[in-house]
XYZ file of C-alpha atoms in Angstrom:
621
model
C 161.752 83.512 -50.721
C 163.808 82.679 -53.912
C 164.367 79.027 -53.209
C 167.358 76.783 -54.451
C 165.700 75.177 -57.623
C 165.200 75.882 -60.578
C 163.693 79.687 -60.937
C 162.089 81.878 -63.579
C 161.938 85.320 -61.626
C 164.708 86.983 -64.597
C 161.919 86.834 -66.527
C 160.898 89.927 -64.964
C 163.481 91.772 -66.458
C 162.645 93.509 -69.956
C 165.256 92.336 -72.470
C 164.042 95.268 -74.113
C 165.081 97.790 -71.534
C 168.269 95.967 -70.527
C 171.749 97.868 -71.890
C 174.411 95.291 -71.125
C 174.496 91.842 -69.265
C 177.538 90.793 -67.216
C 178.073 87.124 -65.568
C 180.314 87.152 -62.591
C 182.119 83.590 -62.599
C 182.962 82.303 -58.847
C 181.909 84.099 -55.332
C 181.166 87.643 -55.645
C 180.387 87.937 -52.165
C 182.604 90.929 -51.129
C 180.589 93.337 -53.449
C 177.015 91.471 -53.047
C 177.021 89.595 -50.187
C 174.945 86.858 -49.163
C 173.965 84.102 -52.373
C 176.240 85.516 -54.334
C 178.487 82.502 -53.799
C 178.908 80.509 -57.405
C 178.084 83.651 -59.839
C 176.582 86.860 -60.345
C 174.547 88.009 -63.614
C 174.391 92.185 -63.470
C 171.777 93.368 -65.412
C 171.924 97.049 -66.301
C 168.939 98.872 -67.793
C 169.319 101.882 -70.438
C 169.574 105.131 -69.096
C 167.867 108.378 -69.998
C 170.188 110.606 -72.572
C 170.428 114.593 -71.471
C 170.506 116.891 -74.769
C 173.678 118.411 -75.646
C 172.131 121.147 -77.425
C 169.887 123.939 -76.695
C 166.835 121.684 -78.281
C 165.130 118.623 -76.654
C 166.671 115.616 -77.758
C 163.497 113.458 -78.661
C 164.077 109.713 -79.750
C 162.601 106.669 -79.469
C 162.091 102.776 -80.512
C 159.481 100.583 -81.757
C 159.748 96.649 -82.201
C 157.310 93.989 -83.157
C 158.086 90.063 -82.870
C 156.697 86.886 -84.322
C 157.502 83.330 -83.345
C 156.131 80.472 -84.803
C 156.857 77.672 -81.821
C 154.627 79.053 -79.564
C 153.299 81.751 -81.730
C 154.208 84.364 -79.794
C 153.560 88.205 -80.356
C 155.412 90.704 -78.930
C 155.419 94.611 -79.365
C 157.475 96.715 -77.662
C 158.077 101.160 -77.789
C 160.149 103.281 -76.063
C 160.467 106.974 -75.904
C 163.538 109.207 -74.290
C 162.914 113.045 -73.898
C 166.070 114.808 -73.085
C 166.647 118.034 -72.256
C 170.100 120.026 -70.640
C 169.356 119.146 -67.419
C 166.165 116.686 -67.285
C 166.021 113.422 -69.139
C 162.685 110.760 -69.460
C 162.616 107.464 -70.410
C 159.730 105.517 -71.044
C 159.166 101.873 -72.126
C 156.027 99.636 -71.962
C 156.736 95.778 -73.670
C 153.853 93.473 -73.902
C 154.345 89.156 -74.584
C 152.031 86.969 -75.421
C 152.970 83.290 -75.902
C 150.651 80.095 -76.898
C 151.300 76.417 -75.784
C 154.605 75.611 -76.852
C 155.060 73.078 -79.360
C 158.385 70.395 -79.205
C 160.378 68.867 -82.084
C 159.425 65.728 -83.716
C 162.765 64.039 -83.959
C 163.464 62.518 -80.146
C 162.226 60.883 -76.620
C 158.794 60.059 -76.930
C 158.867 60.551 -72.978
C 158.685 64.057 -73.840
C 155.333 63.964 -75.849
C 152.054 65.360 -74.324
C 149.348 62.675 -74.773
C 146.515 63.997 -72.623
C 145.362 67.005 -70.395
C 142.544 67.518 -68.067
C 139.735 70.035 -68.699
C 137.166 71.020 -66.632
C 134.032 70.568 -68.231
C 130.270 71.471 -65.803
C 131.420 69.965 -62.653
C 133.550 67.313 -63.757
C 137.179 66.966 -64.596
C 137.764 65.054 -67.773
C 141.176 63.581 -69.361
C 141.269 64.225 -72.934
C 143.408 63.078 -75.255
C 145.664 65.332 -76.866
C 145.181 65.222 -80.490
C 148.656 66.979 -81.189
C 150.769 65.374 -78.560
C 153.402 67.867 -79.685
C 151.624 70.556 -78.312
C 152.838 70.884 -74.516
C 149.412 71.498 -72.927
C 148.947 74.027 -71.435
C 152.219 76.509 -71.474
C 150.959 79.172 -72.511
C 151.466 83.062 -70.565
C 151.194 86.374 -71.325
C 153.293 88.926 -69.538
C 153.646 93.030 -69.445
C 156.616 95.214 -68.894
C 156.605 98.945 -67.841
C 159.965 101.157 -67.321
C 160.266 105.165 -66.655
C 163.710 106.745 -65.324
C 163.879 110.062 -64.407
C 167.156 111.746 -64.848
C 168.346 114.787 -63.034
C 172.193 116.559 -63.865
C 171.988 120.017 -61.787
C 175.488 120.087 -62.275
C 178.346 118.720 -63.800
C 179.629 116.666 -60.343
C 175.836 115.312 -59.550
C 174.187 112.621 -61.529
C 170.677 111.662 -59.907
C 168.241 109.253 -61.638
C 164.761 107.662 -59.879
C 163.872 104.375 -61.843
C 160.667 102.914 -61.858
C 159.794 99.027 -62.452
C 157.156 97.062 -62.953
C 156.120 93.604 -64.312
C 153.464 90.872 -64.255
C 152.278 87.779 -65.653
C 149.392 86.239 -66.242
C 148.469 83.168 -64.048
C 150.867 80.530 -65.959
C 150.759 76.822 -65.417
C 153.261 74.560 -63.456
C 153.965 71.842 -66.547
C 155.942 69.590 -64.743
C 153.613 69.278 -61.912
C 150.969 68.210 -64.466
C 152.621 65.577 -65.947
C 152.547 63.495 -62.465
C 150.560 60.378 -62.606
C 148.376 58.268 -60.267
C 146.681 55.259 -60.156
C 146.786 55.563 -64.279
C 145.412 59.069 -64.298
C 146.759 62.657 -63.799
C 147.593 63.396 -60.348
C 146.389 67.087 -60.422
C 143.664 68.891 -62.395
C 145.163 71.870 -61.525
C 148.683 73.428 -61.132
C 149.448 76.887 -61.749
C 151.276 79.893 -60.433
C 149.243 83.298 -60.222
C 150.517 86.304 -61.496
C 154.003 87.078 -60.615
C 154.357 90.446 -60.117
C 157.624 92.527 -59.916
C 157.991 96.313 -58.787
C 160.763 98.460 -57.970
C 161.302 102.015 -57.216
C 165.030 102.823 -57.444
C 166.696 106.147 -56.311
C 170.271 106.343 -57.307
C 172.187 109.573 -56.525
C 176.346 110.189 -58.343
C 178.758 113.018 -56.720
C 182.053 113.350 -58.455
C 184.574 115.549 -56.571
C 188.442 114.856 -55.754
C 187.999 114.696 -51.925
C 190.065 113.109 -48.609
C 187.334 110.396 -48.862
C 186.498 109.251 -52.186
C 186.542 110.858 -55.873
C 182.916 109.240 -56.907
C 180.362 108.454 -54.114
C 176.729 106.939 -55.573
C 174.176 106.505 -52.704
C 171.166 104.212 -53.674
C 167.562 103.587 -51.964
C 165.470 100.917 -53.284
C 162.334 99.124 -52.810
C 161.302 95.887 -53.998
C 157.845 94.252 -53.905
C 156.715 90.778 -55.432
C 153.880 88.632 -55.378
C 153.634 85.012 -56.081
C 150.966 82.414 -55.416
C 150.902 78.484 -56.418
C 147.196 76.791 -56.860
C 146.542 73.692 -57.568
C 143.884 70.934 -56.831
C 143.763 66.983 -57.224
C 141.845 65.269 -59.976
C 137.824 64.695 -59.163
C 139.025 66.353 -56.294
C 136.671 69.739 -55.163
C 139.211 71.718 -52.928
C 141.512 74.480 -54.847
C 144.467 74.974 -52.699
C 146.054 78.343 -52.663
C 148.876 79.845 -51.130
C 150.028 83.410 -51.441
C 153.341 84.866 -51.057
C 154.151 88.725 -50.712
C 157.505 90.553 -49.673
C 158.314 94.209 -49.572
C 162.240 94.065 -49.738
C 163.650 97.687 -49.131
C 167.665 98.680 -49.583
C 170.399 101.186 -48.690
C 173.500 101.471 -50.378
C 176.504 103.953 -50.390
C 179.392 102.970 -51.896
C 182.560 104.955 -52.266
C 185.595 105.243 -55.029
C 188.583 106.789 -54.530
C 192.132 107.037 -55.844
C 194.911 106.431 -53.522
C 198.326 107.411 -54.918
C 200.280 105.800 -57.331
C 198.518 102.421 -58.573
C 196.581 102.402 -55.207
C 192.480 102.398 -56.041
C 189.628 101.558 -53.002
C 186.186 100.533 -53.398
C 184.249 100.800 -49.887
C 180.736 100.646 -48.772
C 177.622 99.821 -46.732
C 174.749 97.824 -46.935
C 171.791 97.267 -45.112
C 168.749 95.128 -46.140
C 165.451 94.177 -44.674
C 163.152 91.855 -46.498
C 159.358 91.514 -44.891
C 157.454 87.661 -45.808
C 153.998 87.753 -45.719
C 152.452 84.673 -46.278
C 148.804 82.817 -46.561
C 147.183 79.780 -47.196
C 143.079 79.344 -47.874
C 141.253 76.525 -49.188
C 138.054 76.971 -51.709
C 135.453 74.445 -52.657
C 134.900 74.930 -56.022
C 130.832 73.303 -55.575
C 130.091 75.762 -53.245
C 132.694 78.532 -53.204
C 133.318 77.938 -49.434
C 136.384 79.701 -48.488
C 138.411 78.926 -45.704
C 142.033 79.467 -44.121
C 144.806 76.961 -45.205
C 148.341 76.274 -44.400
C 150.455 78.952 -45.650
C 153.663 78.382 -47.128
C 156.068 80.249 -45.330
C 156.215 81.270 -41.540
C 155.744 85.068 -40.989
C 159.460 86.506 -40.893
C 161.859 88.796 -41.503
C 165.547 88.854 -42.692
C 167.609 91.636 -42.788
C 171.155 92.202 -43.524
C 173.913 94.637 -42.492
C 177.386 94.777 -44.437
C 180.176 96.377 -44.796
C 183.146 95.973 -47.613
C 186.531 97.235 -48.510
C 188.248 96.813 -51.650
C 192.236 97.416 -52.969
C 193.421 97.688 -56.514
C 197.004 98.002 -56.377
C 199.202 98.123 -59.718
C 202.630 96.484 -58.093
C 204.575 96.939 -61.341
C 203.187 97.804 -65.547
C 202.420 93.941 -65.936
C 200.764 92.898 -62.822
C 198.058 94.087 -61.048
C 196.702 93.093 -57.082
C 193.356 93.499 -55.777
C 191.893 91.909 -52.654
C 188.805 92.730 -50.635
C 186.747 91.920 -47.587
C 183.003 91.918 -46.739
C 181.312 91.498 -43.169
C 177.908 90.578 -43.376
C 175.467 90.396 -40.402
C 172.204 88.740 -40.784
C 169.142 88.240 -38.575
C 166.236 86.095 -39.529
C 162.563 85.927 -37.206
C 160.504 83.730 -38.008
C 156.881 82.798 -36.455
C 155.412 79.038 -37.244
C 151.843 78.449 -37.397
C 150.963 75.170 -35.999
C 147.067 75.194 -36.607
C 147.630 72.804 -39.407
C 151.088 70.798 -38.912
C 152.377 69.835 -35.354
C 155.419 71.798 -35.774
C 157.247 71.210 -32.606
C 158.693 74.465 -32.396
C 156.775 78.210 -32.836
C 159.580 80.804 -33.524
C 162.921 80.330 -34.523
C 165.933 83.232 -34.864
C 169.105 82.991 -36.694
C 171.861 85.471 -36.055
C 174.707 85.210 -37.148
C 177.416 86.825 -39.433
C 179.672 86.113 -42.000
C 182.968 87.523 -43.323
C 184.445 87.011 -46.468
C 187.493 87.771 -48.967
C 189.544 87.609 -52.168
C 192.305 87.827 -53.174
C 193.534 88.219 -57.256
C 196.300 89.119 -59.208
C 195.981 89.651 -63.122
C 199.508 89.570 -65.068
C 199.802 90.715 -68.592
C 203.155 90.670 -70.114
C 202.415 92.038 -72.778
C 199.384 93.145 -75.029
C 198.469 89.964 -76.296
C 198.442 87.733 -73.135
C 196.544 87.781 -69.801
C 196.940 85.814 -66.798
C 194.912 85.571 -63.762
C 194.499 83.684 -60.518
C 191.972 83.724 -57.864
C 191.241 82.963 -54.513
C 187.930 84.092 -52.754
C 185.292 82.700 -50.472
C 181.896 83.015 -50.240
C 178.306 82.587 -48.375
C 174.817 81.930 -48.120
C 173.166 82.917 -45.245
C 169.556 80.511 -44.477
C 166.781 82.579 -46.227
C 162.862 82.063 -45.069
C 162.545 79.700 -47.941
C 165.175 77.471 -46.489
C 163.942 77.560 -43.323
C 160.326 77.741 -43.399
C 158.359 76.071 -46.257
C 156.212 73.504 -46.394
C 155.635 71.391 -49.909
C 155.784 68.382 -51.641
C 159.342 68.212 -53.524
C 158.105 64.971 -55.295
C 155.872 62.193 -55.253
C 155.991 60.532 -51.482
C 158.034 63.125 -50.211
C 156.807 66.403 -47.941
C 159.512 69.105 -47.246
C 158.980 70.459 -43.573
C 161.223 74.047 -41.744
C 164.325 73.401 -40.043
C 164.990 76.378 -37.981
C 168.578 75.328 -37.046
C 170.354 75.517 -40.386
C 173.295 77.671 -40.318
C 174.680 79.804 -43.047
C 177.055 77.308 -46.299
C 180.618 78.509 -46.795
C 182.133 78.496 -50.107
C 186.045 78.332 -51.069
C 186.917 79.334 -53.860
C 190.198 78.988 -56.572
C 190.364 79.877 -59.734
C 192.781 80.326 -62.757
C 192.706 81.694 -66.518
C 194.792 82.446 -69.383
C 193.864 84.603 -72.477
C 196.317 84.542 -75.768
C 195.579 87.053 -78.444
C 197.131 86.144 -81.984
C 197.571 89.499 -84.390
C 194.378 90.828 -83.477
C 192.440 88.053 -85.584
C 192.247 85.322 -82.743
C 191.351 85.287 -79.572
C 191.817 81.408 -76.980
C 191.004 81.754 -73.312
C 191.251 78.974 -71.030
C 189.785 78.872 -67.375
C 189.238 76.541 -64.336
C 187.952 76.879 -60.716
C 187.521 74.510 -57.769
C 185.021 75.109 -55.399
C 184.687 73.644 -51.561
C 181.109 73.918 -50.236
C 181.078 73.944 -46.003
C 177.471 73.288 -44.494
C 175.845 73.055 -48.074
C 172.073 73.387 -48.076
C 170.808 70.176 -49.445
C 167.526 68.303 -49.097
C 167.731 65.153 -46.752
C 165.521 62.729 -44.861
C 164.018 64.212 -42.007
C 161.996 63.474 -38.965
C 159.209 65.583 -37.252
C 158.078 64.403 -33.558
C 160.010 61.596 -33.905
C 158.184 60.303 -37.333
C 159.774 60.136 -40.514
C 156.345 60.108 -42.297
C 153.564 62.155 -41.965
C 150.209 62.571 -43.976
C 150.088 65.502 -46.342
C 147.307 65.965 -49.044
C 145.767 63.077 -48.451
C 149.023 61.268 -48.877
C 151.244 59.159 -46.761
C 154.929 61.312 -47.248
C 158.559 60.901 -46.232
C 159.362 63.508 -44.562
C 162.606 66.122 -45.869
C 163.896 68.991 -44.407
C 166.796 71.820 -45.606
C 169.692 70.768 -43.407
C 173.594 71.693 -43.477
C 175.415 68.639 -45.308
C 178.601 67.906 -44.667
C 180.612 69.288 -47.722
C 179.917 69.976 -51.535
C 182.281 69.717 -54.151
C 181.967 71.671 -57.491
C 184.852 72.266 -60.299
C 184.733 73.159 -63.900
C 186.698 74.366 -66.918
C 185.755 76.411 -69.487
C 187.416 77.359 -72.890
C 186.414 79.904 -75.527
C 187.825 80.766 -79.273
C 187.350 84.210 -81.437
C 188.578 84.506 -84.423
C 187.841 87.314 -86.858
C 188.417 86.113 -90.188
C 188.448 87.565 -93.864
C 185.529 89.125 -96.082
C 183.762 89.999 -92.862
C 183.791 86.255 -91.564
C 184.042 85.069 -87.924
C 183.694 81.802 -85.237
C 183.107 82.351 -81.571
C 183.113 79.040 -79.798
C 182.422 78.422 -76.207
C 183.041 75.014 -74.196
C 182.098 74.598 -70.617
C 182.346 71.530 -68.046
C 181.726 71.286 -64.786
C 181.028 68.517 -61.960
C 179.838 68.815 -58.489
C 179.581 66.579 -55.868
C 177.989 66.128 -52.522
C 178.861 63.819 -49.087
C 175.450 62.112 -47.928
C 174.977 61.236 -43.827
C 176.629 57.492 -44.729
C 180.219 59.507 -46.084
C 179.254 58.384 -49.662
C 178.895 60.719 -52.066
C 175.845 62.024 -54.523
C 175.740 64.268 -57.887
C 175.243 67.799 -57.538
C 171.778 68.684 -58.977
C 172.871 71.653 -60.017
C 175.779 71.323 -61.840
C 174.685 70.987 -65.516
C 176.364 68.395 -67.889
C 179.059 69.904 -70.212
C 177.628 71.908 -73.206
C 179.210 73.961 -76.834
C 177.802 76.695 -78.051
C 179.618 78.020 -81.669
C 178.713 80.742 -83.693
C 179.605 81.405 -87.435
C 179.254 84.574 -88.380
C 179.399 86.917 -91.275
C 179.169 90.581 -91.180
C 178.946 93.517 -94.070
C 177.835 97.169 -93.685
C 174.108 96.258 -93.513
C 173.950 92.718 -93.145
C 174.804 90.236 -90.127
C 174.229 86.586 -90.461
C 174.973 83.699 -87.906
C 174.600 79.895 -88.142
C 175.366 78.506 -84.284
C 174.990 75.329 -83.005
C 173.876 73.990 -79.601
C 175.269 71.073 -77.985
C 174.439 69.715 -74.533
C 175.776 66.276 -73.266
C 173.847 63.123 -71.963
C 173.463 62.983 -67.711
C 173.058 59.307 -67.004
C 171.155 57.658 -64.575
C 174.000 57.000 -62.692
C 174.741 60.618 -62.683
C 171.572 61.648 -61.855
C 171.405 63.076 -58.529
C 168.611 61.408 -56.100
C 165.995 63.651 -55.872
C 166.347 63.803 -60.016
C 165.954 60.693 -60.123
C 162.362 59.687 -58.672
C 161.307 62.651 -61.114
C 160.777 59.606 -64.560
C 157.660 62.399 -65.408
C 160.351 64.921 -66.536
C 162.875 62.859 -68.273
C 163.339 60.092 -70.917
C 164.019 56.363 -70.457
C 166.797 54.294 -70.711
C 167.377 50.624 -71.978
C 166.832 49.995 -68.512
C 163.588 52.009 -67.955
C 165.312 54.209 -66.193
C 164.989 57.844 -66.263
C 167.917 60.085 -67.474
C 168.796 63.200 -69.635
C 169.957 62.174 -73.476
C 172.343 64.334 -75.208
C 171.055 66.938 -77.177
C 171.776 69.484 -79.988
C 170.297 72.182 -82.260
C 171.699 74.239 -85.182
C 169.872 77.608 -85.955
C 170.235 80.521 -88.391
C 169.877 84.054 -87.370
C 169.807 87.092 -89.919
C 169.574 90.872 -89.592
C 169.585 93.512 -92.190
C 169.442 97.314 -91.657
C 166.957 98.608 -94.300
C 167.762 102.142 -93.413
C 169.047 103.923 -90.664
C 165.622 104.125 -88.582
C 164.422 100.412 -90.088
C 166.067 97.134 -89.412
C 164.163 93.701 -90.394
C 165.520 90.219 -88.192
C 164.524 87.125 -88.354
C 165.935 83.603 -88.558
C 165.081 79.387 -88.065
C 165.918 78.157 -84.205
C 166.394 74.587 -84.241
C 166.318 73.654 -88.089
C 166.445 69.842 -87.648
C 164.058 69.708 -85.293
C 164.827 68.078 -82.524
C 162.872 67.168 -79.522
C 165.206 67.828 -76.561
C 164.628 68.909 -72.792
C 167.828 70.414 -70.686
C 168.904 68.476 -67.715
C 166.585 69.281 -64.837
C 164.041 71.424 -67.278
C 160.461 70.790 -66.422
C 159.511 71.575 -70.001
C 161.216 70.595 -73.106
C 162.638 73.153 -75.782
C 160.852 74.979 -78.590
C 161.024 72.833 -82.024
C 161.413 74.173 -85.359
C 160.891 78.053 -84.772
C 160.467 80.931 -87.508
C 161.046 83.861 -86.119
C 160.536 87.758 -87.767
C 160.675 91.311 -86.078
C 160.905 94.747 -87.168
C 162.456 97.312 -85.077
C 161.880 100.776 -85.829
C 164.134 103.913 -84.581
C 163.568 107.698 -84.638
């Protein structure tokens, strides 16, 4: 059910738990299939540490964080028991955040000048005496981890993981800024609790065999919860629909060495992901409950795959590796039509997909790096695509299209990395992508209308459906240098443009391709002390450049001279400062966004933090 927009599920993930982060530029389809088709972010979580002596090994962490923009507390403690053979982990995190407050130097667009509050049996519209204050943001969210790891032997590695995360209910801001008639549109617009949990069974055999030299099996399950509520103003019906999936996963992938220079990665894959959905409607006079329109069709999708991999070193300077993936996927899906005329009850996609790259990385010599890239990529419909019913904006209801068919994605790419006398580091990078059958939002028509009535409201009707083709391309270009006295700049430029061919040939901004942004750090580093003033800087996205859907969204953005909406350039500069106290005890702390400015990213329902003091203590045994 993750849908195309924008989404906050990574929040999930414990930042406190997480080793090492890795981001995948271009299709990474061949190792994780289907979506995996413009990027991949790997998140790895620590792992539990085996003693090497006779004694336990017995360690742990502690961490505490203030921040003054949204006042947020966080705590955070971790505890790894190891032993020769046995290892624990255990980690609990708990966040608590208030109503975020914005800078005062920007777009008064981006203000907050009233909220409604239920008070007896009566929504009212109050003003909001700090408009500052975006009203309400607020959320509170808890993280638990535990890992079991099991060595019996020096060839077997096997380690269960256990997952688990929710939220409190947490408002939809954007969705509460919409207007009507003069007042708020909605009185109410929140998300219930998302809830993440995952058990995780991974099993490691290292032996020099015929068939591979490291084989790691892994079983998974997934489970997550989501619901959306929300209800008009003065209006006594609380909408509510409910979303739960049980995704479950089988891996085995294989590693061997082939030769001289000759390396293979192979595998399987097979996924199955179960959508339960519901709708019910209360009225909040009496308490009446009864069934609503769910969001998404009862289905299932599951995937079979199977990949192959070759490293080859052709000479000492150049290195080959190309791979292939065949993905099967099957999708049921069963349509109520109680509430909407749908003029179809069941739909099934099967289909399959197979993709490849192809890479070559020369290095002449220690200090340069060259690579090029060709791959392709896919993304097979998911229920989301296919089944959902909502409003995407005002006037407009989204309805399924059962006959989408899996987007293609070609892909090239280039790079170059120079290394000057181990003090400077340039890299420079570009890739093209081709989009085939891109899954856009279009005009749609359901029994033959192309309007319908939903919420009360006369809607044109959208649907998912394959476009013709997407374009996307981008550069990006980075600088490292380690200077004297413990001094450094890391600098980071990225640009990209997409584009996409509407029904009349024409073409139409990309929503998702981001306007071109800087980020550079300067840094200074001693024995105990590390210090970093960086700088943010993210360019303007006009209202030409606006894509369509973006732009009958004027709640989100700013105006121009014109009174149109659009996304003004933005910056911040911030200070960050850590100091190890002693060798259990470090202090951090730091000032995001000193000038503060009042900024929202392109496409953000909720502007940035402003001025932001920051302090945490991190304790180690």
């Amino acid at each position: 059910i993750f849908r195309s927009g924008n989404l906050q599920n990574v929040i999930s993930i414990d930042p406190f738990t997480t080793e090492r982060t890795e981001v995948l530029f271009g299709p990474g389809s061949v190792i994780y299939g289907s979506d995996a088709i413009g990027g991949v972010m790997n998140f790895y979580t620590l792992t539990p540490e085996l003693s090497m002596e006779q004694k336990p090994l017995v360690s742990g962490n502690a961490a505490i964080r203030y921040s003054s923009a949204n006042n947020e507390y966080t705590g955070h403690f971790s505890l790894n028991a190891g032993w020769k053979k046995w290892a624990s982990l255990t980690s609990f995190s708990q966040f608590h955040f208030d109503d975020l407050r914005i800078g005062s130097n920007g777009p008064d667009e981006y203000l907050r000048h009233s909220y409604v509050q239920r008070v007896d049996t009566a929504d009212r519209v109050f003003t909001n005496d700090h408009p500052r204050i975006q009203k309400p943001t607020g959320y509170s969210q808890t993280n638990l981890m535990q890992k079991i790891r099991f060595a019996p032997n020096e060839n077997w590695k096997i380690t269960y993981g256990f997952h688990y995360s929710t939220t409190s209910d947490y408002d939809r801001y954007d969705r509460l800024l919409r207007m009507r008639g003069g007042l708020p549109r909605s009185a109410e617009w929140y998300y219930g609790p998302q809830v993440w949990m995952m058990n995780n069974l991974t099993a490691t055999h290292h032996i020099s065999s015929g068939i591979y030299d490291e084989l790691t099996t892994r079983l998974a399950h997934q489970f997550f919860k989501e619901s959306r509520i929300d209800r008009d103003l003065n209006d006594p019906e609380r909408r509510t629909r409910l979303e739960k999936v049980n995704a479950f996963s089988a891996n085995i992938d294989f590693n061997k060495s082939a030769g001289t220079g000759h390396h293979l990665f192979y595998g399987l894959e097979a996924v199955y992901n179960d959508v339960h959905s519901t709708g019910t409607d209360e009225d909040i006079y009496t308490g009446t409950i009864t069934p609503g329109p769910s969001r998404y069709p009862r289905s299932g999708w599951s995937s079979l795959a199977a990949y192959l991999t070759w490293q080859y070193r052709l000479t000492k300077h150049l290195l080959l590796q190309t791979g292939t993936r065949y993905n099967h996927f099957v999708l049921n899906a069963e349509f109520d039509t109680t509430f909407y005329p749908f003029p179809f009850t069941t739909t099934k996609i099967n289909n399959g997909a197979l993709t490849g790259s192809l890479g070559l990385i020369y290095n002449p010599s220690e200090n340069w790096s060259v690579n090029a890239n060709i791959s392709t990529g896919f993304r097979s419909p998911n229920v989301d695509d296919i089944g959902k019913v909502f409003d995407s904006e005002p006037g407009s209801v989204v309805v399924p299209n059962p006959d989408l068919k899996a987007e293609y994605a070609w892909n090239a790419e280039a790079g170059i990395v120079r290394i000057f006398n181990d003090w400077l580091r340039l890299d420079l990078s570009g890739f093209y992508t081709l989009l085939d059958n891109a899954l856009v939002r279009r005009d749609f028509r359901m029994n033959g209308l192309d309007s319908i009535m939903y919420d009360g409201e006369l809607s044109k009707v959208q649907a998912i459906q394959n476009a013709a083709k997407a374009y996307v391309w981008g550069i990006q270009v980075g600088l490292e240098a380690k200077l004297p006295k413990g001094f450094g700049v890391l600098s980071r430029f990225n640009y990209q443009k997409g584009e996409e061919e509407l029904d009349d040939g024409s073409t139409n901004p990309l929503r998702h391709a981001a306007p071109w942004f800087n980020i550079t750090h300067f840094t200074y580093s001693s024995h105990k002390l590390m210090l970093d003033l960086y700088t943010i800087i993210n360019a303007e996205v006009s209202y030409e450049n606006l894509p369509q859907e973006e732009q009958g969204k004027d709640y989100i953005y700013a105006a121009d001279n014109n009174g149109n909406p659009y996304c003004p350039a933005w910056y911040t500069l911030s200070f960050k400062a850590m100091y190890q106290v002693t060798d259990q005890l470090t202090l951090s702390g730091g000032i995001e966004n000193i000038t503060n400015q009042r900024y929202r990213p392109y496409s953000s329902g909720i502007a940035g933090p402003g001025r932001n003091f920051i302090l945490a203590f991190r304790v180690a045994f």
